[in-house]
PDB file of C-alpha atoms in Angstrom:
ATOM      1  CA  UNK A   1      18.012  91.689 -44.375  1.00 82.00           C
ATOM      2  CA  UNK A   2      21.659  92.728 -44.643  1.00 89.00           C
ATOM      3  CA  UNK A   3      21.321  94.032 -48.199  1.00 90.00           C
ATOM      4  CA  UNK A   4      18.326  96.164 -47.172  1.00 92.00           C
ATOM      5  CA  UNK A   5      20.142  97.435 -44.085  1.00 92.00           C
ATOM      6  CA  UNK A   6      23.154  98.420 -46.209  1.00 92.00           C
ATOM      7  CA  UNK A   7      20.929 100.099 -48.785  1.00 93.00           C
ATOM      8  CA  UNK A   8      18.910 102.229 -46.349  1.00 91.00           C
ATOM      9  CA  UNK A   9      21.703 102.777 -43.817  1.00 89.00           C
ATOM     10  CA  UNK A  10      19.869 101.457 -40.756  1.00 87.00           C
ATOM     11  CA  UNK A  11      18.277  98.310 -39.372  1.00 86.00           C
ATOM     12  CA  UNK A  12      14.864  98.166 -41.085  1.00 88.00           C
ATOM     13  CA  UNK A  13      12.809  97.307 -37.996  1.00 84.00           C
ATOM     14  CA  UNK A  14      14.071 100.265 -35.939  1.00 78.00           C
ATOM     15  CA  UNK A  15      12.182 103.430 -36.845  1.00 72.00           C
ATOM     16  CA  UNK A  16      13.480 105.720 -34.090  1.00 69.00           C
ATOM     17  CA  UNK A  17      17.241 105.830 -34.470  1.00 67.00           C
ATOM     18  CA  UNK A  18      17.617 107.860 -31.265  1.00 74.00           C
ATOM     19  CA  UNK A  19      16.487 105.091 -28.928  1.00 77.00           C
ATOM     20  CA  UNK A  20      17.872 101.603 -28.641  1.00 82.00           C
ATOM     21  CA  UNK A  21      15.194  98.919 -28.264  1.00 83.00           C
ATOM     22  CA  UNK A  22      15.662  96.045 -25.872  1.00 87.00           C
ATOM     23  CA  UNK A  23      16.185  92.548 -27.220  1.00 90.00           C
ATOM     24  CA  UNK A  24      12.560  91.663 -26.514  1.00 92.00           C
ATOM     25  CA  UNK A  25      11.202  94.841 -28.146  1.00 88.00           C
ATOM     26  CA  UNK A  26      13.260  94.082 -31.227  1.00 87.00           C
ATOM     27  CA  UNK A  27      12.163  90.439 -31.242  1.00 91.00           C
ATOM     28  CA  UNK A  28       8.517  91.499 -30.956  1.00 90.00           C
ATOM     29  CA  UNK A  29       8.924  93.956 -33.838  1.00 87.00           C
ATOM     30  CA  UNK A  30      10.510  91.327 -36.087  1.00 88.00           C
ATOM     31  CA  UNK A  31       7.984  88.604 -35.272  1.00 91.00           C
ATOM     32  CA  UNK A  32       4.894  90.825 -35.134  1.00 91.00           C
ATOM     33  CA  UNK A  33       5.516  93.134 -38.088  1.00 90.00           C
ATOM     34  CA  UNK A  34       5.335  92.400 -41.796  1.00 91.00           C
ATOM     35  CA  UNK A  35       8.677  92.101 -43.580  1.00 91.00           C
ATOM     36  CA  UNK A  36      10.241  95.495 -44.309  1.00 92.00           C
ATOM     37  CA  UNK A  37      10.675  96.653 -47.881  1.00 92.00           C
ATOM     38  CA  UNK A  38      13.001  98.893 -49.830  1.00 93.00           C
ATOM     39  CA  UNK A  39      11.527 102.374 -50.396  1.00 94.00           C
ATOM     40  CA  UNK A  40      10.304 102.359 -54.020  1.00 95.00           C
ATOM     41  CA  UNK A  41      11.011 106.079 -54.401  1.00 96.00           C
ATOM     42  CA  UNK A  42      14.706 105.481 -53.636  1.00 95.00           C
ATOM     43  CA  UNK A  43      15.449 102.209 -55.453  1.00 95.00           C
ATOM     44  CA  UNK A  44      14.719 100.531 -58.769  1.00 94.00           C
ATOM     45  CA  UNK A  45      11.699  98.233 -59.095  1.00 93.00           C
ATOM     46  CA  UNK A  46      14.097  95.325 -59.680  1.00 91.00           C
ATOM     47  CA  UNK A  47      15.947  95.979 -56.426  1.00 92.00           C
ATOM     48  CA  UNK A  48      12.698  96.372 -54.478  1.00 93.00           C
ATOM     49  CA  UNK A  49      11.385  93.127 -55.942  1.00 89.00           C
ATOM     50  CA  UNK A  50      14.634  91.305 -55.162  1.00 88.00           C
ATOM     51  CA  UNK A  51      14.661  92.504 -51.543  1.00 90.00           C
ATOM     52  CA  UNK A  52      10.985  91.675 -51.106  1.00 90.00           C
ATOM     53  CA  UNK A  53      11.461  88.153 -52.443  1.00 87.00           C
ATOM     54  CA  UNK A  54      14.492  87.533 -50.225  1.00 86.00           C
ATOM     55  CA  UNK A  55      13.057  88.894 -46.982  1.00 87.00           C
ATOM     56  CA  UNK A  56       9.787  86.960 -46.792  1.00 85.00           C
ATOM     57  CA  UNK A  57       9.218  85.192 -43.482  1.00 80.00           C
ATOM     58  CA  UNK A  58       7.480  82.141 -44.921  1.00 78.00           C
ATOM     59  CA  UNK A  59       9.909  79.881 -46.832  1.00 74.00           C
ATOM     60  CA  UNK A  60       7.224  79.093 -49.432  1.00 75.00           C
ATOM     61  CA  UNK A  61       6.997  82.839 -50.232  1.00 72.00           C
ATOM     62  CA  UNK A  62      10.756  83.415 -50.385  1.00 72.00           C
ATOM     63  CA  UNK A  63      13.298  82.856 -53.143  1.00 69.00           C
ATOM     64  CA  UNK A  64      15.196  79.619 -53.130  1.00 69.00           C
ATOM     65  CA  UNK A  65      18.941  80.038 -53.601  1.00 64.00           C
ATOM     66  CA  UNK A  66      18.903  79.114 -57.317  1.00 64.00           C
ATOM     67  CA  UNK A  67      16.747  82.025 -58.528  1.00 62.00           C
ATOM     68  CA  UNK A  68      18.541  84.422 -56.159  1.00 59.00           C
ATOM     69  CA  UNK A  69      21.952  83.586 -57.589  1.00 62.00           C
ATOM     70  CA  UNK A  70      20.599  83.729 -61.138  1.00 67.00           C
ATOM     71  CA  UNK A  71      18.914  87.085 -60.485  1.00 60.00           C
ATOM     72  CA  UNK A  72      22.053  88.608 -58.960  1.00 58.00           C
ATOM     73  CA  UNK A  73      24.206  87.246 -61.788  1.00 58.00           C
ATOM     74  CA  UNK A  74      21.915  88.838 -64.398  1.00 62.00           C
ATOM     75  CA  UNK A  75      22.065  92.216 -62.626  1.00 54.00           C
ATOM     76  CA  UNK A  76      25.866  92.148 -62.388  1.00 52.00           C
TER      77      UNK A  76
END
């Protein structure tokens, strides 16, 4: 989540930057919405894929730490 937030310059679940959602509105958005993604028109396919794999809500759908570290090491 942090890498996506840094990349797009805002918290991914907040669409309207003018208002500040309550804790419960934010919680509902995180729990009830699909995982956010990096905009493919602004970032490379590799970055979008990396973010998508890291931000999955279900552990079985997410990267384990080994492939994440290996993927980052290859990109650096």
